Amino acid sequence: GDSVTQMEGPVTLSEEAFLTINCTYTATGYPSLFWYVQYPGEGLQLLLKATKADDKGSNKGFEATYRKETTSFHLEKGSVQVSDSAVYFCALRGNQFYFGTGTSLTVIP
Amino acid sequence: DVKVTQSSRYLVKRTGEKVFLECVQDMDHENMFWYRQDPGLGLRLIYFSYDVKMKEKGDIPEGYSVSREKKERFSLILESASTNQTSMYLCASSLLGTGGGQPQHFGDGTRLSIL
């Protein structure tokens, strides 16, 4: 069945460092892929999405490219800020929604 | 913007009580979902509904039931609350079709403590 695997956390970075959070997926057909962000004490917010191979989703300086050949959708940001500290979830939508287990990011000044 | 509203941010109940968690969405979405979120376990689907009065079990339905009498409202019911149901509960909604990459939209969550 479909599934999502994302890198284990927690991840701690200094402000202005480069961020990569890995996400790979298993799916039949052509799923849509998403990244969500969850700030402390809140629900999940959609960060970005991609609906087909080679699509790049981007928002708030974050980017992820739908790579069908490697079944990946890694999240990247060139320069993180303290305000980016949150939990990040990779997700896919095939016939149902599937979520990764989340990666906690802490950015220190 | 889609708005998914959960009735309570924090709730404290006692063991054995019947607990109702309410969720309302304002975008005429067909699908609605209830998840619980626990540290280290990610999101686990409890129940979902794709239409009024329709419901489907998710991965962990035991000890829970749901009600969807109106399209915009999806209620989660803990029939007899137990301490192992202490958790963060998240409601979500989405459009029915999979085309166009329709995402789920989440509420702010209800942090439920069972004493």
Coordinates of C-alpha atoms in Angstrom, one line a residue:
Chain A
G1 CA 0.0 0.0 0.0
D2 CA 0.9 3.7 -0.1
S3 CA 3.2 5.1 2.5
V4 CA 5.4 8.0 3.4
T5 CA 8.8 7.9 5.1
Q6 CA 10.5 11.0 6.4
M7 CA 13.8 11.5 8.2
E8 CA 13.8 11.1 11.9
G9 CA 14.3 14.1 14.1
P10 CA 14.9 16.1 16.0
V11 CA 16.9 18.5 13.8
T12 CA 18.7 21.4 15.4
L13 CA 20.2 24.2 13.2
S14 CA 21.7 27.6 13.7
E15 CA 19.9 30.6 12.2
E16 CA 20.7 31.1 8.5
A17 CA 21.8 27.4 8.0
F18 CA 20.6 25.3 5.1
L19 CA 17.7 22.9 5.8
T20 CA 16.9 19.6 4.1
I21 CA 14.3 17.2 5.4
N22 CA 14.1 14.0 3.5
C23 CA 10.9 12.4 2.4
T24 CA 10.3 9.4 0.2
Y25 CA 7.1 7.7 -0.7
T26 CA 5.6 4.5 -2.0
A27 CA 2.5 4.8 -4.1
T28 CA 0.6 3.2 -7.0
G29 CA -0.5 5.7 -9.6
Y30 CA 0.4 9.3 -9.4
P31 CA -0.2 10.8 -6.0
S32 CA -0.2 14.5 -5.0
L33 CA 2.5 15.4 -2.5
F34 CA 2.4 17.9 0.4
W35 CA 4.4 19.4 3.1
Y36 CA 2.6 20.6 6.2
V37 CA 4.0 22.6 9.2
Q38 CA 2.8 22.4 12.8
Y39 CA 3.7 25.2 15.2
P40 CA 3.6 24.4 18.9
G41 CA 0.1 24.0 20.2
E42 CA -1.5 24.4 16.8
G43 CA -2.9 22.2 14.0
L44 CA -1.2 21.4 10.7
Q45 CA -0.9 24.1 8.1
L46 CA -0.4 23.4 4.4
L47 CA 3.1 24.6 3.5
L48 CA 3.4 23.6 -0.1
K49 CA 2.3 21.0 -2.6
A50 CA 3.1 19.4 -6.0
T51 CA 0.8 17.4 -8.1
K52 CA 2.9 15.8 -10.8
A53 CA 6.5 14.7 -11.6
D54 CA 9.0 17.5 -11.7
D55 CA 6.6 20.0 -10.2
K56 CA 8.3 22.3 -7.6
G57 CA 6.2 23.6 -4.7
S58 CA 7.3 26.6 -2.9
N59 CA 6.2 28.9 -0.1
K60 CA 7.8 31.2 2.5
G61 CA 11.3 30.3 1.2
F62 CA 10.7 26.5 1.4
E63 CA 10.9 24.4 -1.7
A64 CA 10.3 20.7 -2.6
T65 CA 10.5 19.0 -6.0
Y66 CA 8.4 16.0 -6.9
R67 CA 10.9 13.4 -8.1
K68 CA 9.2 10.4 -9.6
E69 CA 12.5 8.6 -10.5
T70 CA 13.6 8.6 -6.9
T71 CA 10.1 8.7 -5.3
S72 CA 11.2 11.7 -3.2
F73 CA 9.9 15.1 -2.1
H74 CA 12.6 16.6 0.0
L75 CA 11.9 19.9 1.8
E76 CA 14.6 22.5 1.5
K77 CA 15.2 26.1 2.7
G78 CA 18.3 28.1 2.0
S79 CA 18.4 30.1 5.3
V80 CA 16.3 29.1 8.2
Q81 CA 15.0 31.5 10.9
V82 CA 14.1 31.0 14.5
S83 CA 10.5 31.4 13.5
D84 CA 10.8 28.2 11.4
S85 CA 11.0 26.1 14.5
A86 CA 8.2 23.6 14.2
V87 CA 7.3 20.0 13.2
Y88 CA 7.2 19.3 9.5
F89 CA 5.1 16.5 8.0
C90 CA 5.4 15.0 4.5
A91 CA 2.1 13.7 3.1
L92 CA 0.7 12.1 0.0
R93 CA -2.8 11.8 -1.5
G94 CA -3.6 8.8 -3.6
N95 CA -6.9 7.2 -2.9
Q96 CA -6.4 8.2 0.7
F97 CA -4.1 10.6 2.6
Y98 CA -0.9 9.2 4.2
F99 CA 1.3 11.2 6.5
G100 CA 4.9 10.8 7.6
T101 CA 5.7 10.7 11.3
G102 CA 6.9 14.3 11.4
T103 CA 10.3 15.9 11.8
S104 CA 10.9 18.4 14.6
L105 CA 13.1 21.4 13.7
T106 CA 14.6 23.7 16.2
V107 CA 16.5 26.8 15.0
I108 CA 18.8 28.5 17.5
P109 CA 19.9 32.1 17.3
Chain B
D1 CA -9.5 30.6 3.0
V2 CA -10.8 27.3 4.4
K3 CA -11.7 27.4 8.0
V4 CA -11.9 24.3 10.1
T5 CA -13.0 25.1 13.7
Q6 CA -12.7 22.8 16.6
S7 CA -15.0 23.7 19.5
S8 CA -12.3 23.5 22.3
R9 CA -8.6 24.0 22.4
Y10 CA -8.3 22.4 25.8
L11 CA -10.6 20.0 27.5
V12 CA -10.3 18.1 30.8
K13 CA -12.7 15.2 31.5
R14 CA -12.9 12.3 33.9
T15 CA -12.6 8.6 33.3
G16 CA -15.9 7.1 32.2
E17 CA -17.5 10.3 31.0
K18 CA -19.0 10.5 27.5
V19 CA -17.0 13.2 25.6
F20 CA -18.0 15.1 22.5
L21 CA -15.5 16.8 20.3
E22 CA -17.0 19.1 17.6
C23 CA -15.6 20.2 14.3
V24 CA -17.1 22.5 11.7
Q25 CA -15.8 23.5 8.3
D26 CA -17.0 26.3 6.1
M27 CA -16.0 25.3 2.6
D28 CA -18.6 22.7 1.7
H29 CA -16.1 19.9 1.8
E30 CA -17.4 16.4 1.3
N31 CA -14.6 14.6 3.3
M32 CA -14.0 15.1 7.0
F33 CA -11.5 13.3 9.2
W34 CA -10.6 12.8 12.9
Y35 CA -7.0 12.1 13.9
R36 CA -5.2 11.7 17.1
Q37 CA -1.6 12.8 17.5
D38 CA 0.7 11.4 20.1
P39 CA 4.5 11.9 20.5
G40 CA 6.5 9.5 18.4
L41 CA 3.4 8.1 16.7
G42 CA 2.5 10.9 14.2
L43 CA -1.0 11.2 13.1
R44 CA -3.3 8.2 13.4
L45 CA -6.7 8.2 11.6
I46 CA -9.6 7.4 13.9
Y47 CA -12.6 7.9 11.5
F48 CA -13.5 9.7 8.3
S49 CA -16.6 10.6 6.5
Y50 CA -17.2 11.3 2.8
D51 CA -20.8 12.3 3.0
V52 CA -23.6 13.1 5.4
K53 CA -24.4 10.1 7.6
M54 CA -21.6 8.1 6.1
K55 CA -18.6 7.1 8.1
E56 CA -15.6 4.8 7.7
K57 CA -13.3 3.4 10.3
G58 CA -9.7 4.5 10.2
D59 CA -6.7 2.8 11.8
I60 CA -7.7 3.1 15.5
P61 CA -11.5 3.4 15.8
E62 CA -11.8 1.4 19.1
G63 CA -13.4 3.4 21.9
Y64 CA -14.6 6.1 19.5
S65 CA -17.7 6.8 17.4
V66 CA -18.6 9.7 15.1
S67 CA -21.6 11.5 13.9
R68 CA -22.2 13.5 10.7
E69 CA -25.7 14.8 10.6
K70 CA -24.9 17.9 8.5
K71 CA -22.2 18.3 5.8
E72 CA -20.3 21.0 7.7
R73 CA -20.1 19.3 11.1
F74 CA -18.3 16.1 12.2
S75 CA -18.4 15.0 15.8
L76 CA -16.1 12.6 17.6
I77 CA -17.5 10.8 20.6
L78 CA -15.6 9.0 23.3
E79 CA -18.2 6.7 24.6
S80 CA -16.6 6.1 28.0
A81 CA -13.4 8.1 28.3
S82 CA -10.2 6.3 29.5
T83 CA -6.8 7.7 30.4
N84 CA -5.2 6.2 27.3
Q85 CA -7.4 8.6 25.2
T86 CA -5.5 11.6 26.6
S87 CA -4.1 13.1 23.4
M88 CA -4.2 15.9 20.8
Y89 CA -7.2 15.5 18.5
L90 CA -7.1 17.0 15.0
C91 CA -10.0 17.5 12.7
A92 CA -9.5 17.9 8.9
S93 CA -11.6 18.4 5.8
S94 CA -11.0 18.1 2.1
L95 CA -12.8 18.0 -1.2
L96 CA -13.9 14.6 -2.4
G97 CA -11.9 14.5 -5.7
T98 CA -8.2 13.7 -5.9
G99 CA -7.6 15.8 -9.0
G100 CA -5.6 19.0 -8.7
G101 CA -3.9 18.0 -5.5
Q102 CA -6.6 18.9 -3.1
P103 CA -5.1 18.9 0.4
Q104 CA -6.6 18.4 3.8
H105 CA -7.2 21.5 5.9
F106 CA -6.8 21.1 9.6
G107 CA -8.3 22.7 12.7
D108 CA -6.2 24.0 15.5
G109 CA -6.6 20.8 17.5
T110 CA -8.2 19.9 20.9
R111 CA -5.8 18.8 23.6
L112 CA -7.9 16.4 25.7
S113 CA -6.9 15.2 29.1
I114 CA -8.7 12.4 30.8
L115 CA -8.1 12.2 34.6

